[in-house]
Structures are given as C-alpha cells and as structure tokens.
mmCIF file of C-alpha atoms in Angstrom:
data_model
loop_
_atom_site.group_PDB
_atom_site.id
_atom_site.type_symbol
_atom_site.label_atom_id
_atom_site.label_comp_id
_atom_site.label_asym_id
_atom_site.label_seq_id
_atom_site.Cartn_x
_atom_site.Cartn_y
_atom_site.Cartn_z
ATOM 1 C CA UNK A 1 -0.596 -13.792 19.405
ATOM 2 C CA UNK A 2 3.182 -14.871 17.955
ATOM 3 C CA UNK A 3 2.518 -16.459 14.413
ATOM 4 C CA UNK A 4 4.704 -19.070 12.986
ATOM 5 C CA UNK A 5 4.504 -17.565 9.560
ATOM 6 C CA UNK A 6 2.620 -13.935 9.864
ATOM 7 C CA UNK A 7 0.778 -13.210 6.153
ATOM 8 C CA UNK A 8 -1.327 -10.868 7.466
ATOM 9 C CA UNK A 9 0.866 -7.611 6.147
ATOM 10 C CA UNK A 10 4.056 -6.728 4.810
ATOM 11 C CA UNK A 11 3.896 -4.208 8.026
ATOM 12 C CA UNK A 12 4.480 -6.725 10.329
ATOM 13 C CA UNK A 13 8.319 -7.280 9.685
ATOM 14 C CA UNK A 14 10.704 -6.947 12.385
ATOM 15 C CA UNK A 15 13.901 -4.962 12.134
ATOM 16 C CA UNK A 16 16.853 -6.463 11.224
ATOM 17 C CA UNK A 17 20.051 -6.554 13.227
ATOM 18 C CA UNK A 18 21.520 -4.099 10.978
ATOM 19 C CA UNK A 19 18.978 -1.834 11.375
ATOM 20 C CA UNK A 20 19.109 -2.062 15.360
ATOM 21 C CA UNK A 21 22.860 -1.362 15.302
ATOM 22 C CA UNK A 22 21.983 1.646 12.959
ATOM 23 C CA UNK A 23 18.749 2.969 14.953
ATOM 24 C CA UNK A 24 21.079 2.563 18.538
ATOM 25 C CA UNK A 25 23.912 4.523 16.740
ATOM 26 C CA UNK A 26 21.737 7.189 14.654
ATOM 27 C CA UNK A 27 23.079 10.869 14.596
ATOM 28 C CA UNK A 28 19.984 13.124 16.019
ATOM 29 C CA UNK A 29 18.805 16.388 16.060
ATOM 30 C CA UNK A 30 15.214 17.969 16.559
ATOM 31 C CA UNK A 31 13.485 17.209 13.287
ATOM 32 C CA UNK A 32 10.751 20.183 14.398
ATOM 33 C CA UNK A 33 13.550 22.632 13.705
ATOM 34 C CA UNK A 34 14.680 20.695 10.609
ATOM 35 C CA UNK A 35 17.817 19.763 11.967
ATOM 36 C CA UNK A 36 18.217 15.948 12.464
ATOM 37 C CA UNK A 37 21.249 14.800 10.165
ATOM 38 C CA UNK A 38 19.921 11.321 9.735
ATOM 39 C CA UNK A 39 16.155 12.297 8.766
ATOM 40 C CA UNK A 40 17.515 15.008 6.407
ATOM 41 C CA UNK A 41 19.422 12.259 4.804
ATOM 42 C CA UNK A 42 16.699 10.305 4.474
ATOM 43 C CA UNK A 43 14.567 12.666 3.068
ATOM 44 C CA UNK A 44 17.109 13.500 0.641
ATOM 45 C CA UNK A 45 17.745 9.815 -0.485
ATOM 46 C CA UNK A 46 13.943 9.149 -0.915
ATOM 47 C CA UNK A 47 13.545 12.358 -3.288
ATOM 48 C CA UNK A 48 16.642 10.912 -5.504
ATOM 49 C CA UNK A 49 15.076 7.880 -5.600
ATOM 50 C CA UNK A 50 11.804 8.887 -6.853
ATOM 51 C CA UNK A 51 12.996 11.831 -8.907
ATOM 52 C CA UNK A 52 11.342 14.885 -6.992
ATOM 53 C CA UNK A 53 12.996 17.971 -5.282
ATOM 54 C CA UNK A 54 12.076 17.283 -1.915
ATOM 55 C CA UNK A 55 10.677 14.770 0.385
ATOM 56 C CA UNK A 56 8.852 15.191 4.049
ATOM 57 C CA UNK A 57 9.574 12.149 6.601
ATOM 58 C CA UNK A 58 5.971 11.262 8.603
ATOM 59 C CA UNK A 59 4.901 8.475 10.431
ATOM 60 C CA UNK A 60 2.419 6.905 8.649
ATOM 61 C CA UNK A 61 1.299 6.229 5.007
ATOM 62 C CA UNK A 62 -2.000 7.676 5.898
ATOM 63 C CA UNK A 63 -0.542 10.789 7.343
ATOM 64 C CA UNK A 64 1.417 11.286 4.082
ATOM 65 C CA UNK A 65 -1.519 10.798 1.860
ATOM 66 C CA UNK A 66 -3.928 13.118 4.189
ATOM 67 C CA UNK A 67 -1.531 15.922 3.560
ATOM 68 C CA UNK A 68 -1.227 15.313 0.143
ATOM 69 C CA UNK A 69 -4.877 15.745 -0.211
ATOM 70 C CA UNK A 70 -5.067 18.568 2.110
ATOM 71 C CA UNK A 71 -2.126 20.294 -0.382
ATOM 72 C CA UNK A 72 -4.045 19.937 -3.325
ATOM 73 C CA UNK A 73 -7.776 19.907 -2.231
ATOM 74 C CA UNK A 74 -8.811 23.852 -1.819
ATOM 75 C CA UNK A 75 -11.883 23.679 0.238
ATOM 76 C CA UNK A 76 -14.398 21.654 2.456
ATOM 77 C CA UNK A 77 -16.604 19.530 0.610
ATOM 78 C CA UNK A 78 -14.390 19.329 -2.686
ATOM 79 C CA UNK A 79 -13.811 16.220 -4.231
ATOM 80 C CA UNK A 80 -10.916 13.930 -5.278
ATOM 81 C CA UNK A 81 -11.720 11.403 -8.080
ATOM 82 C CA UNK A 82 -10.142 8.090 -7.658
ATOM 83 C CA UNK A 83 -10.642 4.111 -7.903
ATOM 84 C CA UNK A 84 -13.554 2.565 -6.194
ATOM 85 C CA UNK A 85 -12.118 1.125 -3.250
ATOM 86 C CA UNK A 86 -8.999 2.947 -3.500
ATOM 87 C CA UNK A 87 -7.060 2.859 -0.050
ATOM 88 C CA UNK A 88 -7.485 6.709 0.424
ATOM 89 C CA UNK A 89 -11.476 6.663 -0.138
ATOM 90 C CA UNK A 90 -11.733 3.419 2.136
ATOM 91 C CA UNK A 91 -9.165 2.834 4.942
ATOM 92 C CA UNK A 92 -8.388 6.560 5.139
ATOM 93 C CA UNK A 93 -12.220 7.916 4.159
ATOM 94 C CA UNK A 94 -13.118 8.996 7.830
ATOM 95 C CA UNK A 95 -9.768 10.464 8.559
ATOM 96 C CA UNK A 96 -10.085 12.718 5.396
ATOM 97 C CA UNK A 97 -13.505 13.943 6.026
ATOM 98 C CA UNK A 98 -12.271 14.985 9.836
ATOM 99 C CA UNK A 99 -9.334 16.331 9.046
ATOM 100 C CA UNK A 100 -9.963 18.310 5.414
ATOM 101 C CA UNK A 101 -13.628 17.968 4.921
ATOM 102 C CA UNK A 102 -13.044 16.073 1.694
ATOM 103 C CA UNK A 103 -15.221 13.972 -0.009
ATOM 104 C CA UNK A 104 -14.353 11.376 -2.910
ATOM 105 C CA UNK A 105 -16.149 10.461 -6.472
ATOM 106 C CA UNK A 106 -15.352 7.112 -6.801
ATOM 107 C CA UNK A 107 -15.037 5.584 -10.377
ATOM 108 C CA UNK A 108 -16.809 2.234 -10.322
ATOM 109 C CA UNK A 109 -15.328 -0.774 -11.878
ATOM 110 C CA UNK A 110 -11.779 -0.208 -12.008
ATOM 111 C CA UNK A 111 -9.561 -2.276 -14.572
ATOM 112 C CA UNK A 112 -7.721 -4.453 -11.955
ATOM 113 C CA UNK A 113 -7.952 -1.866 -9.279
ATOM 114 C CA UNK A 114 -6.611 0.877 -11.468
ATOM 115 C CA UNK A 115 -8.451 3.784 -13.296
ATOM 116 C CA UNK A 116 -8.237 4.084 -16.653
ATOM 117 C CA UNK A 117 -8.062 7.841 -18.456
ATOM 118 C CA UNK A 118 -11.011 7.563 -20.114
ATOM 119 C CA UNK A 119 -12.777 6.832 -16.787
ATOM 120 C CA UNK A 120 -10.781 9.655 -15.145
ATOM 121 C CA UNK A 121 -12.161 11.969 -18.180
ATOM 122 C CA UNK A 122 -15.604 10.682 -17.344
ATOM 123 C CA UNK A 123 -15.132 11.487 -13.627
ATOM 124 C CA UNK A 124 -13.808 14.984 -14.526
ATOM 125 C CA UNK A 125 -16.992 15.887 -16.506
ATOM 126 C CA UNK A 126 -18.215 19.222 -14.908
ATOM 127 C CA UNK A 127 -21.305 19.852 -12.959
ATOM 128 C CA UNK A 128 -22.911 22.059 -15.090
ATOM 129 C CA UNK A 129 -26.538 21.872 -14.079
ATOM 130 C CA UNK A 130 -26.378 22.051 -10.406
ATOM 131 C CA UNK A 131 -22.895 23.654 -10.098
ATOM 132 C CA UNK A 132 -21.992 22.328 -6.716
ATOM 133 C CA UNK A 133 -19.727 19.642 -7.344
ATOM 134 C CA UNK A 134 -15.929 20.614 -7.431
ATOM 135 C CA UNK A 135 -12.859 18.131 -8.446
ATOM 136 C CA UNK A 136 -9.813 19.452 -7.106
ATOM 137 C CA UNK A 137 -7.614 16.500 -7.696
ATOM 138 C CA UNK A 138 -7.162 13.105 -9.143
ATOM 139 C CA UNK A 139 -5.392 10.382 -6.785
ATOM 140 C CA UNK A 140 -3.946 6.679 -7.969
ATOM 141 C CA UNK A 141 -2.607 4.075 -6.285
ATOM 142 C CA UNK A 142 0.349 1.365 -7.263
ATOM 143 C CA UNK A 143 0.263 -1.030 -6.382
ATOM 144 C CA UNK A 144 -3.522 -1.485 -5.737
ATOM 145 C CA UNK A 145 -3.529 -2.864 -2.382
ATOM 146 C CA UNK A 146 -7.400 -3.662 -2.503
ATOM 147 C CA UNK A 147 -7.415 -5.355 -6.058
ATOM 148 C CA UNK A 148 -4.431 -8.001 -4.711
ATOM 149 C CA UNK A 149 -1.179 -5.753 -5.300
ATOM 150 C CA UNK A 150 -1.619 -4.952 -8.841
ATOM 151 C CA UNK A 151 0.577 -2.770 -10.882
ATOM 152 C CA UNK A 152 -0.194 0.571 -12.368
ATOM 153 C CA UNK A 153 1.624 0.083 -15.637
ATOM 154 C CA UNK A 154 3.654 3.700 -16.678
ATOM 155 C CA UNK A 155 1.904 3.887 -20.140
ATOM 156 C CA UNK A 156 -1.622 3.950 -18.632
ATOM 157 C CA UNK A 157 -0.043 6.952 -15.909
ATOM 158 C CA UNK A 158 0.762 8.842 -18.734
ATOM 159 C CA UNK A 159 -2.433 8.730 -20.306
ATOM 160 C CA UNK A 160 -4.305 9.612 -17.125
ATOM 161 C CA UNK A 161 -1.733 12.521 -16.833
ATOM 162 C CA UNK A 162 -2.827 14.056 -19.804
ATOM 163 C CA UNK A 163 -6.653 13.578 -19.207
ATOM 164 C CA UNK A 164 -5.895 15.188 -15.474
ATOM 165 C CA UNK A 165 -3.598 18.005 -17.085
ATOM 166 C CA UNK A 166 -6.585 18.746 -19.735
ATOM 167 C CA UNK A 167 -8.580 19.826 -16.626
ATOM 168 C CA UNK A 168 -5.454 21.940 -15.062
ATOM 169 C CA UNK A 169 -5.785 19.714 -11.805
ATOM 170 C CA UNK A 170 -3.073 17.974 -10.009
ATOM 171 C CA UNK A 171 -2.165 14.213 -9.816
ATOM 172 C CA UNK A 172 -1.321 12.351 -6.240
ATOM 173 C CA UNK A 173 0.362 8.913 -6.275
ATOM 174 C CA UNK A 174 -0.596 6.678 -3.232
ATOM 175 C CA UNK A 175 2.515 4.577 -3.727
ATOM 176 C CA UNK A 176 2.452 2.898 -0.191
ATOM 177 C CA UNK A 177 4.018 -0.064 -1.993
ATOM 178 C CA UNK A 178 5.860 1.608 -5.165
ATOM 179 C CA UNK A 179 8.951 -0.194 -4.834
ATOM 180 C CA UNK A 180 6.930 -3.568 -5.393
ATOM 181 C CA UNK A 181 5.768 -2.187 -8.524
ATOM 182 C CA UNK A 182 9.105 -1.302 -9.625
ATOM 183 C CA UNK A 183 10.424 -4.325 -9.147
ATOM 184 C CA UNK A 184 7.391 -6.178 -10.849
ATOM 185 C CA UNK A 185 7.389 -3.925 -13.784
ATOM 186 C CA UNK A 186 11.206 -3.070 -14.080
ATOM 187 C CA UNK A 187 10.142 0.690 -14.089
ATOM 188 C CA UNK A 188 12.355 2.617 -12.250
ATOM 189 C CA UNK A 189 10.653 4.702 -9.543
ATOM 190 C CA UNK A 190 11.532 8.013 -10.639
ATOM 191 C CA UNK A 191 9.765 7.447 -13.562
ATOM 192 C CA UNK A 192 6.309 7.291 -11.813
ATOM 193 C CA UNK A 193 7.368 10.502 -9.886
ATOM 194 C CA UNK A 194 8.168 12.482 -12.959
ATOM 195 C CA UNK A 195 4.484 11.959 -13.773
ATOM 196 C CA UNK A 196 2.673 13.292 -10.672
ATOM 197 C CA UNK A 197 2.496 16.204 -8.471
ATOM 198 C CA UNK A 198 3.012 14.585 -5.499
ATOM 199 C CA UNK A 199 3.737 10.603 -4.443
ATOM 200 C CA UNK A 200 4.058 8.863 -1.397
ATOM 201 C CA UNK A 201 5.794 5.564 -0.132
ATOM 202 C CA UNK A 202 6.155 3.396 2.744
ATOM 203 C CA UNK A 203 9.545 2.433 4.123
ATOM 204 C CA UNK A 204 7.584 0.332 6.871
ATOM 205 C CA UNK A 205 5.744 -2.114 4.173
ATOM 206 C CA UNK A 206 7.499 -4.301 1.912
ATOM 207 C CA UNK A 207 11.038 -2.443 2.316
ATOM 208 C CA UNK A 208 11.047 -3.469 5.856
ATOM 209 C CA UNK A 209 11.633 -0.344 8.246
ATOM 210 C CA UNK A 210 9.367 -0.076 11.694
ATOM 211 C CA UNK A 211 8.052 3.118 10.878
ATOM 212 C CA UNK A 212 7.876 5.677 8.726
ATOM 213 C CA UNK A 213 6.435 6.947 5.142
ATOM 214 C CA UNK A 214 7.907 9.628 2.762
ATOM 215 C CA UNK A 215 6.081 12.229 0.708
ATOM 216 C CA UNK A 216 7.765 13.872 -2.009
ATOM 217 C CA UNK A 217 7.192 16.424 -4.626
ATOM 218 C CA UNK A 218 8.521 19.962 -5.162
ATOM 219 C CA UNK A 219 10.569 22.086 -2.858
ATOM 220 C CA UNK A 220 7.885 24.836 -2.308
ATOM 221 C CA UNK A 221 5.262 21.888 -2.045
ATOM 222 C CA UNK A 222 6.978 20.117 0.565
ATOM 223 C CA UNK A 223 7.415 23.192 2.798
ATOM 224 C CA UNK A 224 3.720 23.871 2.840
ATOM 225 C CA UNK A 225 3.418 19.750 3.515
ATOM 226 C CA UNK A 226 5.676 20.049 6.337
ATOM 227 C CA UNK A 227 3.355 22.951 8.198
ATOM 228 C CA UNK A 228 0.668 20.502 7.506
ATOM 229 C CA UNK A 229 2.404 17.841 9.167
ATOM 230 C CA UNK A 230 3.027 19.914 12.290
ATOM 231 C CA UNK A 231 -0.870 20.692 12.262
ATOM 232 C CA UNK A 232 -1.699 17.396 12.287
ATOM 233 C CA UNK A 233 0.411 16.205 15.055
ATOM 234 C CA UNK A 234 2.868 14.597 13.436
ATOM 235 C CA UNK A 235 6.143 16.531 14.387
ATOM 236 C CA UNK A 236 8.954 14.989 15.350
ATOM 237 C CA UNK A 237 11.461 15.186 17.592
ATOM 238 C CA UNK A 238 14.716 12.941 17.244
ATOM 239 C CA UNK A 239 13.151 10.813 14.484
ATOM 240 C CA UNK A 240 16.528 9.971 13.408
ATOM 241 C CA UNK A 241 16.603 7.188 15.306
ATOM 242 C CA UNK A 242 13.901 5.865 13.050
ATOM 243 C CA UNK A 243 15.305 7.316 9.709
ATOM 244 C CA UNK A 244 18.256 5.140 10.272
ATOM 245 C CA UNK A 245 16.325 2.310 9.609
ATOM 246 C CA UNK A 246 14.312 3.969 6.879
ATOM 247 C CA UNK A 247 17.833 4.774 4.980
ATOM 248 C CA UNK A 248 18.878 0.968 5.314
ATOM 249 C CA UNK A 249 15.413 -0.117 4.140
ATOM 250 C CA UNK A 250 16.019 2.078 0.972
ATOM 251 C CA UNK A 251 19.611 0.882 0.508
ATOM 252 C CA UNK A 252 18.689 -3.279 1.155
ATOM 253 C CA UNK A 253 14.906 -3.400 0.475
ATOM 254 C CA UNK A 254 14.100 -2.629 -3.230
ATOM 255 C CA UNK A 255 16.713 -5.168 -4.381
ATOM 256 C CA UNK A 256 15.148 -8.306 -2.927
ATOM 257 C CA UNK A 257 11.447 -7.422 -3.495
ATOM 258 C CA UNK A 258 11.556 -9.953 -6.141
ATOM 259 C CA UNK A 259 11.886 -12.536 -3.688
ATOM 260 C CA UNK A 260 8.684 -11.822 -1.658
ATOM 261 C CA UNK A 261 7.232 -11.867 -4.922
ATOM 262 C CA UNK A 262 8.331 -15.243 -5.866
ATOM 263 C CA UNK A 263 7.142 -16.579 -2.512
ATOM 264 C CA UNK A 264 3.646 -14.934 -3.343
ATOM 265 C CA UNK A 265 3.344 -17.103 -6.542
ATOM 266 C CA UNK A 266 4.433 -20.325 -4.834
ATOM 267 C CA UNK A 267 1.528 -19.544 -2.071
ATOM 268 C CA UNK A 268 -0.925 -18.305 -4.863
ATOM 269 C CA UNK A 269 0.089 -22.152 -6.936
ATOM 270 C CA UNK A 270 -0.125 -23.797 -3.837
ATOM 271 C CA UNK A 271 -3.465 -23.078 -2.070
ATOM 272 C CA UNK A 272 -5.012 -23.008 -5.686
ATOM 273 C CA UNK A 273 -3.737 -26.873 -6.032
ATOM 274 C CA UNK A 274 -5.236 -27.331 -2.605
ATOM 275 C CA UNK A 275 -8.604 -25.598 -3.288
ATOM 276 C CA UNK A 276 -8.996 -25.401 -6.917
ATOM 277 C CA UNK A 277 -11.048 -21.930 -8.184
ATOM 278 C CA UNK A 278 -10.039 -19.990 -5.224
ATOM 279 C CA UNK A 279 -6.747 -18.318 -6.360
ATOM 280 C CA UNK A 280 -6.343 -16.208 -9.684
ATOM 281 C CA UNK A 281 -2.716 -16.762 -10.008
ATOM 282 C CA UNK A 282 -2.220 -14.846 -13.178
ATOM 283 C CA UNK A 283 -3.412 -11.973 -10.874
ATOM 284 C CA UNK A 284 -0.606 -12.344 -8.283
ATOM 285 C CA UNK A 285 1.767 -9.581 -9.649
ATOM 286 C CA UNK A 286 3.751 -8.767 -6.469
ATOM 287 C CA UNK A 287 3.626 -9.531 -2.687
ATOM 288 C CA UNK A 288 -0.066 -10.412 -2.332
ATOM 289 C CA UNK A 289 -2.621 -13.311 -2.716
ATOM 290 C CA UNK A 290 -6.456 -13.192 -2.328
ATOM 291 C CA UNK A 291 -7.767 -16.479 -1.935
ATOM 292 C CA UNK A 292 -11.626 -16.633 -2.582
ATOM 293 C CA UNK A 293 -12.690 -19.388 -0.837
ATOM 294 C CA UNK A 294 -16.102 -18.310 -0.199
ATOM 295 C CA UNK A 295 -16.699 -19.385 -3.760
ATOM 296 C CA UNK A 296 -16.484 -23.016 -2.992
ATOM 297 C CA UNK A 297 -18.214 -22.654 0.493
ATOM 298 C CA UNK A 298 -16.301 -22.041 3.023
ATOM 299 C CA UNK A 299 -16.364 -18.748 5.693
ATOM 300 C CA UNK A 300 -13.349 -16.680 4.992
ATOM 301 C CA UNK A 301 -13.334 -15.943 8.816
ATOM 302 C CA UNK A 302 -13.375 -19.397 9.661
ATOM 303 C CA UNK A 303 -10.685 -20.479 7.380
ATOM 304 C CA UNK A 304 -8.397 -17.439 8.856
ATOM 305 C CA UNK A 305 -9.189 -18.817 12.632
ATOM 306 C CA UNK A 306 -7.946 -22.552 11.185
ATOM 307 C CA UNK A 307 -4.912 -20.735 9.856
ATOM 308 C CA UNK A 308 -4.323 -19.043 13.163
ATOM 309 C CA UNK A 309 -4.556 -22.094 14.987
ATOM 310 C CA UNK A 310 -1.917 -23.506 12.739
ATOM 311 C CA UNK A 311 0.489 -20.632 13.726
ATOM 312 C CA UNK A 312 -0.380 -18.797 10.038
ATOM 313 C CA UNK A 313 -1.169 -14.893 10.059
ATOM 314 C CA UNK A 314 -4.057 -13.793 7.607
ATOM 315 C CA UNK A 315 -6.479 -11.348 7.002
ATOM 316 C CA UNK A 316 -9.967 -10.800 5.746
ATOM 317 C CA UNK A 317 -10.374 -8.316 2.757
ATOM 318 C CA UNK A 318 -13.538 -7.751 0.867
ATOM 319 C CA UNK A 319 -14.631 -11.061 1.808
ATOM 320 C CA UNK A 320 -11.572 -12.874 0.695
ATOM 321 C CA UNK A 321 -8.307 -14.265 2.554
ATOM 322 C CA UNK A 322 -5.310 -12.363 2.078
ATOM 323 C CA UNK A 323 -1.872 -13.216 2.400
ATOM 324 C CA UNK A 324 1.082 -10.985 2.150
ATOM 325 C CA UNK A 325 4.667 -11.912 1.501
ATOM 326 C CA UNK A 326 7.771 -10.294 3.063
ATOM 327 C CA UNK A 327 11.024 -10.245 4.283
ATOM 328 C CA UNK A 328 10.270 -12.420 7.672
ATOM 329 C CA UNK A 329 8.854 -15.073 5.521
ATOM 330 C CA UNK A 330 11.395 -17.756 3.868
ATOM 331 C CA UNK A 331 10.683 -20.379 1.853
ATOM 332 C CA UNK A 332 10.299 -22.620 5.006
ATOM 333 C CA UNK A 333 7.596 -19.913 5.633
ATOM 334 C CA UNK A 334 5.689 -20.694 2.654
ATOM 335 C CA UNK A 335 5.895 -24.496 3.052
ATOM 336 C CA UNK A 336 4.354 -24.422 6.704
ATOM 337 C CA UNK A 337 1.410 -21.988 5.069
ATOM 338 C CA UNK A 338 0.853 -24.498 2.515
ATOM 339 C CA UNK A 339 1.175 -27.341 4.922
ATOM 340 C CA UNK A 340 -2.160 -25.696 6.756
ATOM 341 C CA UNK A 341 -3.747 -24.696 3.637
ATOM 342 C CA UNK A 342 -3.741 -28.400 2.759
ATOM 343 C CA UNK A 343 -4.994 -29.190 6.146
ATOM 344 C CA UNK A 344 -8.157 -27.348 5.471
ATOM 345 C CA UNK A 345 -8.476 -28.355 2.533
ATOM 346 C CA UNK A 346 -8.430 -32.127 3.563
ATOM 347 C CA UNK A 347 -11.228 -31.401 6.446
ATOM 348 C CA UNK A 348 -13.332 -29.437 3.402
ATOM 349 C CA UNK A 349 -13.476 -32.737 1.544
ATOM 350 C CA UNK A 350 -13.857 -34.823 4.613
ATOM 351 C CA UNK A 351 -16.899 -32.225 5.310
ATOM 352 C CA UNK A 352 -18.876 -32.510 2.471
ATOM 353 C CA UNK A 353 -17.942 -36.338 1.901
ATOM 354 C CA UNK A 354 -20.000 -36.309 5.109
ATOM 355 C CA UNK A 355 -22.606 -34.283 4.245
ATOM 356 C CA UNK A 356 -23.322 -35.836 0.987
ATOM 357 C CA UNK A 357 -23.531 -39.224 2.934
ATOM 358 C CA UNK A 358 -26.016 -38.199 5.167
ATOM 359 C CA UNK A 359 -27.924 -36.354 2.197
ATOM 360 C CA UNK A 360 -27.723 -40.036 0.421
#
C-alpha cells in the first residue's frame, strides 16, 4: 500500500527528480569488465570520502558485508566476534552460513548496541582447552540499527582496534548508516575508515539513492572483493544507471541528514508525550525512534495495524515499534504521524477507563 507517511525504513525513499534525470542521462559501460565510467566515478568518490584506497559498488548492504566477511574469514566454521544482535549475526546470519559457513560469537549485553574494548578482548580469548573455536574477525556496526540507530564513538572504535590488533586480527565496520553517525557526532567518515580494515556503507538508506552499497578498503583487498562479488552473483552490467543516483546521494545526502535527526527528535518527544514511558528520548541519536508500547500494555502489531489504517508506516523490531525518518518525511509528515499516535493514546485511555469501570 502507499502510506501517507512511510516510517518503515529509510530504504523506502523515492529517487528525486534530479536523480531520475541523472540516471536517464548516465554514461554507462559494462561494470563486469570494469569500464562503466559512472560506476568507476562512484567507487572513486566513495573511497575518497571514507579515506580508503578503493571501493566496490554492489547491489545491497548484505552483499557488501558478506563479501567483507568472506575476505577475512579463513575457513568454514570459523567465528566472527560481534555485538549481540548485530545485523551481520541476525538479519544476515543465514546468508553467512549458506555462502561462507561462517558462525558468530555474539558478545552479550552490548553498551547501547556497541562493543567495548574489554568485551572484545574477552571475546577473543583463545579456546586453549578444546582448541576448536577459531576467531578470524571482529565486526562492529555504526550506527547500531537494532539498538535504535546509536552511534559508535571514535574513541571507542580506537580502543577496539587496539584490542583486535593485539591478536593480529582484522576489523570490519558495517557502516550501513555511517553518514548518519558522522552527522550526529561531527566526525569525518574518513576517521572511521582509517581505523578499520574494511567498511561498507549504503547509499540506499539515509542518503536516498534507490540502489546500492559500497565496500571500501585497500586496493588489493578490493580486487579480491570484486572476484567474490562475481562469485556471489552480483556482477553488474550497465550499472552506471544506478550509480548516477549514488553519486548524487553522496553529493547532496550527507549535508541534510541532520534534518532527519531533528525530525526523529520531534517524533520521539511527541510519542513520549502521548504515551509516557514508551520512548527513551535521550537514546534517539540519529534517525530512528523505538516506541516500547508493550511496557504500557499495548500490542506492537496491533499498534502497527492502527498506524497503517491511519496511513502511517512502521515496523516491529524486537517487540517495539520502529520508525525511521528520511528525506521523504517532512515536518508535515511528522505532524500527521503524531496525530495518529495521539489517537492511539486516546483510544487506549478510553479502553483502560472502560475496563476499570467494568471491574468496579
């Protein structure tokens, strides 16, 4: 269905008129042969922005992550250390198993979705007794989507880097929303790129492009990544049509992400005012709002259905209602969403009053 205000994800954005024109006019070649000039330009721009030698344009964020994991993990049954609930170990876990035989050692109790250096060091402890568990990689995420879009601070990433380097292991950054983290923290994305061995980011999320992600790293590593892209079925042909939108996303997207964050704050404050105790406003750092309406006795799926009936898109995530702001949601859209939430709150209070009256 077509929502009046679609807050299900920042992946639902529609390409702007400028993107559509750029896509229609894009100079193309055959990306499988490496001669699509627009794809090459996007890869060069992406690498420059995150401070790496090279980048590879792939269809999805999952493919970017899975290529990176395969690059670093030496054999089937070897482990990747990550935070409990990380995207690679939750949404992508079956993909990792099927494509590469990768397993995960998830560190429980992450701090606002992120690992600490101490937890990483513990997670890298050798299996000296049984001598069967082998860790090949540590993966971190920025922002942590499953934790509400929280930001991994650079000083913590540096500390994790030291713990990983002490074991001579690589570090991969799942930076699907890296530019949201950069906008929220004021840290140049290249600072993150300088701290890890590989990273990926999506142009198809907050940056607004319709398709694609970039895997970034050293030249020789990206050469092997390209081989894996082909083996995984991700070879492009005239992909410059999509890459043209990605170039515009990188040019115009980062500078406006603060608007999404400000609207997420408005949404968070409004939902919390309507249904007190459901939103931890202080935890809203970027463009995600989690409403834990089960805490006040409401069913998340029922609330999502009510929002849908009002033309508002939202999704269930770990038992809460998730809403994500993006460039297709303006101030009026936030007003419409809050009106729907206030209607739900009013109906809930009426139902509670009726139940108490019956019990009396």
